[in-house]
PDB file of C-alpha atoms in Angstrom:
ATOM      1  CA  GLY A   1      -0.216 -12.035  25.202  1.00 55.00           C
ATOM      2  CA  CYS A   2      -1.728 -10.577  21.439  1.00 60.00           C
ATOM      3  CA  LEU A   3      -3.960  -7.759  22.633  1.00 53.00           C
ATOM      4  CA  PHE A   4      -5.223  -5.301  20.103  1.00 48.00           C
ATOM      5  CA  TYR A   5      -5.657  -1.376  22.187  1.00 47.00           C
ATOM      6  CA  ALA A   6      -7.531   1.473  19.358  1.00 43.00           C
ATOM      7  CA  LYS A   7      -5.265   3.139  20.936  1.00 43.00           C
ATOM      8  CA  GLU A   8      -1.544   1.981  19.903  1.00 45.00           C
ATOM      9  CA  ALA A   9      -3.085   1.418  17.243  1.00 43.00           C
ATOM     10  CA  SER A  10      -3.793   5.739  16.776  1.00 44.00           C
ATOM     11  CA  ILE A  11      -0.156   5.906  17.982  1.00 42.00           C
ATOM     12  CA  TYR A  12       1.627   4.343  15.150  1.00 42.00           C
ATOM     13  CA  CYS A  13      -0.762   5.352  12.765  1.00 44.00           C
ATOM     14  CA  GLN A  14       0.167   8.923  14.114  1.00 45.00           C
ATOM     15  CA  HIS A  15       4.501   8.438  13.438  1.00 45.00           C
ATOM     16  CA  ASN A  16       3.688   6.665   9.631  1.00 48.00           C
ATOM     17  CA  LYS A  17       1.409   8.623   8.429  1.00 47.00           C
ATOM     18  CA  CYS A  18      -1.214   6.230   7.750  1.00 48.00           C
ATOM     19  CA  ARG A  19      -3.768   9.040   6.943  1.00 47.00           C
ATOM     20  CA  ASP A  20      -6.908   7.581   5.605  1.00 49.00           C
ATOM     21  CA  GLU A  21      -6.338   4.089   7.278  1.00 51.00           C
ATOM     22  CA  GLU A  22      -6.413   5.432  10.857  1.00 52.00           C
ATOM     23  CA  GLY A  23      -9.942   5.015  10.804  1.00 59.00           C
ATOM     24  CA  LEU A  24      -9.515   1.430   9.666  1.00 60.00           C
ATOM     25  CA  ILE A  25      -6.674   0.255  11.991  1.00 58.00           C
ATOM     26  CA  ASN A  26      -8.958   2.073  14.898  1.00 61.00           C
ATOM     27  CA  ASP A  27     -11.555  -0.514  13.142  1.00 64.00           C
ATOM     28  CA  ALA A  28      -9.468  -3.595  13.394  1.00 63.00           C
ATOM     29  CA  ALA A  29      -8.210  -2.340  16.535  1.00 60.00           C
ATOM     30  CA  ILE A  30     -11.380  -3.113  18.347  1.00 62.00           C
ATOM     31  CA  ALA A  31     -12.540  -5.574  16.414  1.00 63.00           C
ATOM     32  CA  TYR A  32      -9.389  -7.812  17.045  1.00 59.00           C
ATOM     33  CA  PHE A  33     -10.089  -6.816  21.067  1.00 61.00           C
ATOM     34  CA  ASN A  34     -13.024  -8.548  20.763  1.00 64.00           C
ATOM     35  CA  ALA A  35     -11.469 -11.550  18.861  1.00 62.00           C
ATOM     36  CA  TYR A  36      -8.859 -12.169  21.474  1.00 59.00           C
ATOM     37  CA  VAL A  37     -11.990 -11.865  24.660  1.00 61.00           C
ATOM     38  CA  ARG A  38     -13.880 -14.305  22.772  1.00 61.00           C
ATOM     39  CA  MET A  39     -10.745 -16.465  22.044  1.00 59.00           C
ATOM     40  CA  ALA A  40     -10.408 -16.873  25.969  1.00 55.00           C
ATOM     41  CA  TYR A  41     -13.368 -18.548  25.881  1.00 53.00           C
ATOM     42  CA  SER A  42     -14.192 -20.604  22.901  1.00 63.00           C
ATOM     43  CA  ASN A  43      -9.814 -22.182  23.668  1.00 72.00           C
ATOM     44  CA  LYS A  44      -8.275 -20.694  20.863  1.00 81.00           C
ATOM     45  CA  ASP A  45      -4.821 -21.316  19.744  1.00 87.00           C
ATOM     46  CA  LEU A  46      -3.795 -19.423  16.156  1.00 89.00           C
ATOM     47  CA  ILE A  47      -6.121 -16.046  15.202  1.00 88.00           C
ATOM     48  CA  TYR A  48      -5.985 -16.635  11.136  1.00 92.00           C
ATOM     49  CA  TYR A  49      -6.544 -13.202   9.131  1.00 91.00           C
ATOM     50  CA  HIS A  50      -7.428 -13.342   5.825  1.00 93.00           C
ATOM     51  CA  HIS A  51      -5.168  -9.648   4.682  1.00 93.00           C
ATOM     52  CA  LEU A  52      -7.114  -8.317   1.300  1.00 94.00           C
ATOM     53  CA  SER A  53      -5.121  -5.523   0.361  1.00 94.00           C
ATOM     54  CA  LYS A  54      -5.023  -1.867   1.560  1.00 93.00           C
ATOM     55  CA  THR A  55      -8.025  -2.799   3.555  1.00 90.00           C
ATOM     56  CA  GLY A  56      -5.421  -1.860   6.520  1.00 84.00           C
ATOM     57  CA  GLY A  57      -3.686  -4.904   6.863  1.00 86.00           C
ATOM     58  CA  THR A  58      -0.144  -3.600   7.050  1.00 84.00           C
ATOM     59  CA  SER A  59      -0.892  -1.575  10.208  1.00 79.00           C
ATOM     60  CA  VAL A  60      -3.196  -4.469  11.101  1.00 81.00           C
ATOM     61  CA  CYS A  61      -0.095  -6.715  11.346  1.00 83.00           C
ATOM     62  CA  GLN A  62       2.504  -4.016  12.630  1.00 77.00           C
ATOM     63  CA  THR A  63      -0.235  -3.335  16.153  1.00 74.00           C
ATOM     64  CA  ALA A  64       0.144  -7.178  16.153  1.00 77.00           C
ATOM     65  CA  TRP A  65       3.602  -6.918  16.808  1.00 78.00           C
ATOM     66  CA  LEU A  66       3.595  -3.807  18.672  1.00 73.00           C
ATOM     67  CA  ASN A  67       0.908  -5.392  21.710  1.00 73.00           C
ATOM     68  CA  GLY A  68       2.857  -8.160  21.869  1.00 76.00           C
ATOM     69  CA  CYS A  69       1.575 -11.060  19.377  1.00 81.00           C
ATOM     70  CA  ARG A  70       3.826 -13.664  18.453  1.00 85.00           C
ATOM     71  CA  ALA A  71       3.734 -13.895  14.624  1.00 86.00           C
ATOM     72  CA  PRO A  72       5.762 -14.886  10.810  1.00 84.00           C
ATOM     73  CA  GLY A  73       8.225 -12.783  10.203  1.00 75.00           C
ATOM     74  CA  ALA A  74      11.311 -10.385  10.169  1.00 57.00           C
ATOM     75  CA  LYS A  75       9.581  -9.412  13.845  1.00 51.00           C
ATOM     76  CA  ALA A  76       8.775 -12.493  15.249  1.00 44.00           C
ATOM     77  CA  GLU A  77      13.452 -12.110  15.826  1.00 43.00           C
ATOM     78  CA  ARG A  78      13.163  -8.325  16.984  1.00 39.00           C
ATOM     79  CA  GLY A  79      14.992  -9.332  19.838  1.00 37.00           C
ATOM     80  CA  THR A  80      17.768 -10.729  17.747  1.00 36.00           C
ATOM     81  CA  SER A  81      20.402  -8.726  15.971  1.00 32.00           C
ATOM     82  CA  GLU A  82      21.579 -11.974  14.042  1.00 37.00           C
ATOM     83  CA  GLY A  83      18.055 -13.587  13.125  1.00 38.00           C
ATOM     84  CA  PRO A  84      17.400 -17.071  13.582  1.00 41.00           C
ATOM     85  CA  SER A  85      20.095 -19.239  14.180  1.00 44.00           C
ATOM     86  CA  SER A  86      18.473 -22.465  12.922  1.00 46.00           C
ATOM     87  CA  PRO A  87      17.486 -23.668   9.543  1.00 46.00           C
ATOM     88  CA  GLU A  88      14.056 -24.184  12.221  1.00 50.00           C
ATOM     89  CA  GLY A  89      13.862 -20.785  13.159  1.00 48.00           C
ATOM     90  CA  GLN A  90      14.615 -19.413   9.384  1.00 46.00           C
ATOM     91  CA  ILE A  91      11.737 -20.655   8.110  1.00 48.00           C
ATOM     92  CA  ALA A  92       8.994 -19.238  10.312  1.00 49.00           C
ATOM     93  CA  ALA A  93      11.178 -15.759  10.452  1.00 50.00           C
ATOM     94  CA  ASP A  94      10.782 -15.970   6.098  1.00 54.00           C
ATOM     95  CA  GLY A  95       8.441 -13.932   5.141  1.00 61.00           C
ATOM     96  CA  SER A  96       6.226  -9.601   5.595  1.00 72.00           C
ATOM     97  CA  ASN A  97       3.293  -8.322   6.953  1.00 84.00           C
ATOM     98  CA  CYS A  98       2.854 -11.836   9.506  1.00 89.00           C
ATOM     99  CA  TRP A  99       2.743 -14.184   6.361  1.00 87.00           C
ATOM    100  CA  SER A 100       4.531 -17.068   6.158  1.00 85.00           C
ATOM    101  CA  ARG A 101       6.214 -18.055   2.446  1.00 80.00           C
ATOM    102  CA  GLU A 102       6.009 -21.558   4.232  1.00 82.00           C
ATOM    103  CA  PHE A 103       2.151 -21.314   3.608  1.00 87.00           C
ATOM    104  CA  GLY A 104       2.899 -18.902   0.667  1.00 85.00           C
ATOM    105  CA  ASP A 105       0.610 -16.304   1.978  1.00 89.00           C
ATOM    106  CA  LYS A 106       2.178 -13.440   0.130  1.00 87.00           C
ATOM    107  CA  PHE A 107       0.304 -10.734  -1.762  1.00 90.00           C
ATOM    108  CA  VAL A 108      -1.724 -12.200  -5.484  1.00 88.00           C
ATOM    109  CA  TRP A 109      -1.518  -9.318  -7.099  1.00 92.00           C
ATOM    110  CA  PHE A 110      -1.150 -10.527 -10.668  1.00 87.00           C
ATOM    111  CA  GLU A 111      -2.363 -13.169 -13.678  1.00 77.00           C
ATOM    112  CA  ARG A 112       0.554 -15.115 -13.282  1.00 68.00           C
ATOM    113  CA  SER A 113       1.744 -18.382 -11.355  1.00 63.00           C
ATOM    114  CA  ASN A 114       2.503 -17.666  -6.909  1.00 66.00           C
ATOM    115  CA  LEU A 115       4.206 -18.856  -5.110  1.00 69.00           C
ATOM    116  CA  ARG A 116       1.884 -21.542  -3.405  1.00 75.00           C
ATOM    117  CA  GLU A 117       1.714 -22.920  -6.571  1.00 73.00           C
ATOM    118  CA  THR A 118       5.184 -23.646  -6.643  1.00 72.00           C
ATOM    119  CA  LEU A 119       3.853 -25.421  -3.130  1.00 74.00           C
ATOM    120  CA  ALA A 120       1.704 -27.581  -4.173  1.00 66.00           C
ATOM    121  CA  GLY A 121       2.577 -30.943  -3.839  1.00 64.00           C
ATOM    122  CA  GLN A 122       4.590 -29.874  -0.643  1.00 67.00           C
ATOM    123  CA  GLN A 123       2.165 -28.155   0.994  1.00 72.00           C
ATOM    124  CA  SER A 124      -0.676 -29.252   2.991  1.00 84.00           C
ATOM    125  CA  PHE A 125      -2.907 -25.674   3.293  1.00 88.00           C
ATOM    126  CA  SER A 126      -5.772 -27.092   4.990  1.00 93.00           C
ATOM    127  CA  CYS A 127      -6.393 -25.156   8.914  1.00 94.00           C
ATOM    128  CA  ALA A 128      -4.946 -27.988  10.731  1.00 95.00           C
ATOM    129  CA  SER A 129      -1.914 -27.766   8.713  1.00 94.00           C
ATOM    130  CA  ARG A 130      -1.983 -24.011   9.166  1.00 94.00           C
ATOM    131  CA  LEU A 131      -2.877 -24.433  13.369  1.00 94.00           C
ATOM    132  CA  VAL A 132       0.575 -27.365  13.730  1.00 94.00           C
ATOM    133  CA  PHE A 133       2.741 -24.912  11.576  1.00 91.00           C
ATOM    134  CA  ALA A 134       1.803 -21.660  14.400  1.00 91.00           C
ATOM    135  CA  ARG A 135       1.712 -24.458  17.727  1.00 91.00           C
ATOM    136  CA  LYS A 136       5.608 -25.408  16.658  1.00 89.00           C
ATOM    137  CA  TYR A 137       6.693 -21.764  16.210  1.00 85.00           C
ATOM    138  CA  GLY A 138       4.899 -20.325  19.149  1.00 86.00           C
ATOM    139  CA  PHE A 139       3.483 -18.095  16.556  1.00 88.00           C
ATOM    140  CA  ASN A 140      -0.298 -16.813  17.881  1.00 88.00           C
ATOM    141  CA  PHE A 141      -1.033 -14.788  14.666  1.00 89.00           C
ATOM    142  CA  MET A 142      -0.848 -15.605  11.635  1.00 92.00           C
ATOM    143  CA  ALA A 143      -1.874 -13.280   7.738  1.00 93.00           C
ATOM    144  CA  ASN A 144      -2.185 -14.561   4.742  1.00 93.00           C
ATOM    145  CA  GLU A 145      -2.149 -11.699   2.172  1.00 92.00           C
ATOM    146  CA  GLY A 146      -3.156 -14.280  -1.005  1.00 91.00           C
ATOM    147  CA  GLU A 147      -6.284 -15.618  -2.161  1.00 92.00           C
ATOM    148  CA  LEU A 148      -7.890 -18.255   0.904  1.00 93.00           C
ATOM    149  CA  VAL A 149      -6.210 -21.589   0.030  1.00 89.00           C
ATOM    150  CA  GLU A 150      -8.326 -24.082   2.702  1.00 92.00           C
ATOM    151  CA  ASP A 151     -10.926 -26.651   1.301  1.00 91.00           C
ATOM    152  CA  LEU A 152     -13.954 -25.109   0.589  1.00 90.00           C
ATOM    153  CA  ALA A 153     -15.762 -26.540   3.473  1.00 90.00           C
ATOM    154  CA  GLU A 154     -12.975 -25.914   5.761  1.00 90.00           C
ATOM    155  CA  ARG A 155     -14.111 -21.694   5.708  1.00 90.00           C
ATOM    156  CA  PRO A 156     -13.155 -20.009   7.554  1.00 89.00           C
ATOM    157  CA  CYS A 157     -10.613 -22.308   9.748  1.00 91.00           C
ATOM    158  CA  GLN A 158     -12.399 -22.410  13.173  1.00 88.00           C
ATOM    159  CA  ARG A 159     -11.307 -25.619  14.863  1.00 88.00           C
ATOM    160  CA  GLY A 160      -8.131 -23.788  17.335  1.00 89.00           C
ATOM    161  CA  THR A 161      -8.542 -21.241  14.830  1.00 90.00           C
ATOM    162  CA  LEU A 162     -10.520 -17.696  15.269  1.00 85.00           C
ATOM    163  CA  SER A 163     -10.245 -16.532  11.618  1.00 88.00           C
ATOM    164  CA  VAL A 164     -10.355 -12.954  10.602  1.00 85.00           C
ATOM    165  CA  GLN A 165     -11.004 -10.018   8.117  1.00 87.00           C
ATOM    166  CA  THR A 166     -10.914  -6.641   6.967  1.00 84.00           C
ATOM    167  CA  MET A 167     -12.781  -6.083   4.430  1.00 87.00           C
ATOM    168  CA  ARG A 168     -12.968  -1.639   2.773  1.00 90.00           C
ATOM    169  CA  GLU A 169     -15.482  -0.432   0.508  1.00 91.00           C
ATOM    170  CA  PRO A 170     -14.523  -1.315  -3.039  1.00 93.00           C
ATOM    171  CA  VAL A 171     -14.369   1.611  -5.560  1.00 94.00           C
ATOM    172  CA  LYS A 172     -11.766   2.797  -2.696  1.00 92.00           C
ATOM    173  CA  ARG A 173      -9.435   0.012  -2.256  1.00 94.00           C
ATOM    174  CA  ALA A 174      -9.435   0.209  -5.248  1.00 95.00           C
ATOM    175  CA  ILE A 175      -8.428   3.396  -5.650  1.00 95.00           C
ATOM    176  CA  SER A 176      -5.852   3.112  -3.470  1.00 94.00           C
ATOM    177  CA  HIS A 177      -4.072  -0.498  -4.334  1.00 95.00           C
ATOM    178  CA  LEU A 178      -4.036   0.931  -8.129  1.00 96.00           C
ATOM    179  CA  SER A 179      -2.030   3.955  -6.422  1.00 94.00           C
ATOM    180  CA  HIS A 180       0.054   1.799  -4.503  1.00 93.00           C
ATOM    181  CA  MET A 181       0.698   0.013  -7.273  1.00 93.00           C
ATOM    182  CA  VAL A 182       1.973   3.168  -9.490  1.00 93.00           C
ATOM    183  CA  ASN A 183       4.612   4.155  -6.732  1.00 90.00           C
ATOM    184  CA  ASP A 184       6.529   1.109  -7.293  1.00 90.00           C
ATOM    185  CA  LYS A 185       6.817   0.735 -11.542  1.00 89.00           C
ATOM    186  CA  TYR A 186       4.847  -1.926 -11.021  1.00 89.00           C
ATOM    187  CA  ASP A 187       4.769  -2.847 -15.291  1.00 90.00           C
ATOM    188  CA  ILE A 188       4.530   1.139 -15.522  1.00 90.00           C
ATOM    189  CA  ASN A 189       7.279   1.364 -17.655  1.00 87.00           C
ATOM    190  CA  THR A 190       6.382  -2.415 -20.168  1.00 90.00           C
ATOM    191  CA  GLU A 191       5.266  -1.267 -23.844  1.00 92.00           C
ATOM    192  CA  GLN A 192       1.368  -1.104 -21.841  1.00 90.00           C
ATOM    193  CA  GLY A 193       2.664   0.677 -19.129  1.00 91.00           C
ATOM    194  CA  ARG A 194       3.530   3.465 -20.685  1.00 90.00           C
ATOM    195  CA  ALA A 195       0.463   3.536 -23.428  1.00 92.00           C
ATOM    196  CA  CYS A 196      -1.623   4.263 -20.437  1.00 93.00           C
ATOM    197  CA  ARG A 197       0.625   7.448 -19.543  1.00 91.00           C
ATOM    198  CA  LEU A 198      -1.218  10.396 -20.226  1.00 91.00           C
ATOM    199  CA  PRO A 199       1.707  13.242 -22.518  1.00 85.00           C
ATOM    200  CA  GLU A 200       0.878  15.876 -20.379  1.00 79.00           C
ATOM    201  CA  SER A 201       2.811  13.457 -17.473  1.00 74.00           C
ATOM    202  CA  GLY A 202       6.254  14.560 -17.788  1.00 66.00           C
ATOM    203  CA  HIS A 203       7.464  10.971 -17.935  1.00 62.00           C
ATOM    204  CA  GLY A 204       9.245  11.993 -14.600  1.00 64.00           C
ATOM    205  CA  PRO A 205      11.362  10.657 -12.784  1.00 64.00           C
ATOM    206  CA  THR A 206       8.677   9.859 -10.148  1.00 68.00           C
ATOM    207  CA  SER A 207       4.703   8.662 -10.463  1.00 79.00           C
ATOM    208  CA  LEU A 208       1.790   9.058  -9.606  1.00 89.00           C
ATOM    209  CA  LEU A 209      -1.513   7.650 -10.455  1.00 91.00           C
ATOM    210  CA  ARG A 210      -2.833  11.126 -11.950  1.00 90.00           C
ATOM    211  CA  ASP A 211      -0.159  10.987 -14.636  1.00 91.00           C
ATOM    212  CA  PHE A 212      -2.427   7.836 -15.540  1.00 93.00           C
ATOM    213  CA  ASN A 213      -5.310   6.787 -17.506  1.00 94.00           C
ATOM    214  CA  VAL A 214      -6.805   5.365 -14.615  1.00 94.00           C
ATOM    215  CA  SER A 215      -9.763   3.266 -16.915  1.00 95.00           C
ATOM    216  CA  CYS A 216      -5.994   2.028 -18.652  1.00 95.00           C
ATOM    217  CA  TYR A 217      -3.800   1.132 -16.442  1.00 95.00           C
ATOM    218  CA  ALA A 218      -6.785  -0.930 -14.232  1.00 95.00           C
ATOM    219  CA  GLU A 219      -7.253  -3.305 -17.119  1.00 94.00           C
ATOM    220  CA  MET A 220      -4.061  -3.988 -17.146  1.00 93.00           C
ATOM    221  CA  GLN A 221      -4.135  -4.291 -13.607  1.00 94.00           C
ATOM    222  CA  HIS A 222      -7.120  -5.996 -14.304  1.00 94.00           C
ATOM    223  CA  VAL A 223      -6.579  -8.750 -11.104  1.00 94.00           C
ATOM    224  CA  ALA A 224      -5.783  -5.797  -8.665  1.00 95.00           C
ATOM    225  CA  ALA A 225      -8.915  -3.468  -9.754  1.00 95.00           C
ATOM    226  CA  SER A 226     -11.823  -6.451 -10.532  1.00 94.00           C
ATOM    227  CA  ASN A 227     -12.793  -7.667  -8.510  1.00 95.00           C
ATOM    228  CA  TYR A 228      -9.961  -8.663  -5.965  1.00 96.00           C
ATOM    229  CA  MET A 229     -11.685  -9.223  -2.871  1.00 96.00           C
ATOM    230  CA  THR A 230     -13.953 -11.971  -4.041  1.00 96.00           C
ATOM    231  CA  ARG A 231     -11.015 -13.531  -5.886  1.00 95.00           C
ATOM    232  CA  MET A 232      -9.352 -13.346  -2.671  1.00 95.00           C
ATOM    233  CA  ILE A 233     -12.720 -15.310  -0.801  1.00 95.00           C
ATOM    234  CA  ILE A 234     -13.443 -17.665  -3.147  1.00 95.00           C
ATOM    235  CA  GLY A 235     -10.000 -18.586  -4.175  1.00 91.00           C
ATOM    236  CA  GLY A 236      -8.666 -21.413  -6.053  1.00 83.00           C
ATOM    237  CA  LYS A 237      -7.177 -19.652  -9.469  1.00 84.00           C
ATOM    238  CA  ALA A 238      -9.090 -17.170  -9.744  1.00 89.00           C
ATOM    239  CA  HIS A 239      -6.011 -14.687  -9.820  1.00 86.00           C
ATOM    240  CA  LEU A 240      -5.791 -16.771 -13.186  1.00 85.00           C
ATOM    241  CA  ARG A 241      -8.841 -15.553 -14.739  1.00 90.00           C
ATOM    242  CA  GLY A 242      -9.420 -12.475 -17.153  1.00 90.00           C
ATOM    243  CA  PRO A 243     -10.499  -8.832 -16.280  1.00 88.00           C
ATOM    244  CA  LYS A 244     -14.713  -9.535 -16.621  1.00 88.00           C
ATOM    245  CA  SER A 245     -15.053 -13.406 -14.942  1.00 93.00           C
ATOM    246  CA  ILE A 246     -15.640 -13.096 -12.586  1.00 94.00           C
ATOM    247  CA  SER A 247     -19.728 -13.739 -12.003  1.00 95.00           C
ATOM    248  CA  GLU A 248     -22.566 -13.096  -9.016  1.00 95.00           C
ATOM    249  CA  LYS A 249     -22.297 -16.838  -8.624  1.00 96.00           C
ATOM    250  CA  ASP A 250     -18.776 -15.407  -8.097  1.00 95.00           C
ATOM    251  CA  ARG A 251     -19.525 -12.963  -5.361  1.00 95.00           C
ATOM    252  CA  PHE A 252     -22.937 -14.859  -3.497  1.00 95.00           C
ATOM    253  CA  LEU A 253     -19.928 -17.702  -3.560  1.00 94.00           C
ATOM    254  CA  ALA A 254     -17.606 -15.458  -1.133  1.00 94.00           C
ATOM    255  CA  GLU A 255     -20.907 -13.852   0.158  1.00 93.00           C
ATOM    256  CA  ASP A 256     -21.446 -17.164   2.164  1.00 92.00           C
ATOM    257  CA  ILE A 257     -17.768 -17.855   2.873  1.00 91.00           C
ATOM    258  CA  VAL A 258     -17.616 -14.257   4.475  1.00 88.00           C
ATOM    259  CA  SER A 259     -21.205 -15.017   6.586  1.00 85.00           C
ATOM    260  CA  ASN A 260     -20.109 -18.022   7.745  1.00 76.00           C
TER     261      ASN A 260
END
C-alpha cells in the first residue's frame, strides 16, 4: 500500500523535531490520502511528487516510507543489510529523498549545470519513461526535487500517474532555504560569502543566517532565493538564469502548469 495518515505524519515530526514543517506535512498527508483514493478510481500506478525544496518534501518522503510506499532511495532496500545485490537494483536505489539519480531528480539550487544535464541524450525524461521505470522496479511513489523537465504539453504527467506538488508561502520558503544553506555552509567561505558575513558574527565554527547580511547572501544564492518555485515549475534552464530574469510571463506559465 501507499497510504498517508496525518496521525503518523505527526508522530514522525514529533520524533524528528519538524517544528513548523509539522503543519506542512499534516496538510500533505491529507492531500496524499485523498490522492490515493483518487488513484483507485482512475487507474493510476504511480504518485509523482514534485518536491519544491523547503516545502516539507523531505518529511513527505519519510512519511511515504513510513506508510509502505515503494520509492527510490536507500529506504527502498531497508529490509537488507547489504543493499541491492544486482546492478539494476543499485540503479533503482541510488538516490535520496525518494528521487532517483537515473532521472537526475536531485535538487537544483545553483546557477550551474546539474545532474540531469549530464544525462541528456542518454535518458528520456518523458512521463511515459518515468512510468515505465517505476513499473520496472515496482515503485508507486517517485519524487523530483529538481526542475520539471517533461515537455510542457505533458505537464502534469497524467496517464497512469498522479502528479502532486506541495507549495509554501514564498518569503517563508526562501528564508528557510537560505537558513538551510548557511547551516550546511554552502559557499559561505568563498570570498563573496565572507563579504556577506556581518562583522559582529564572530566567525565561529557554526553559522546561522543571522550571522549574515541576508540581502547579500540572497543575491549570492539567487536561484534559491529569487522566484525559486517558479524556476522549478517552468523548468527548462531557468536555474541558469540571473537574479532578476524571471518575468510575469514566467509566473503566468507556472500558474498554468500548476492549475492543470
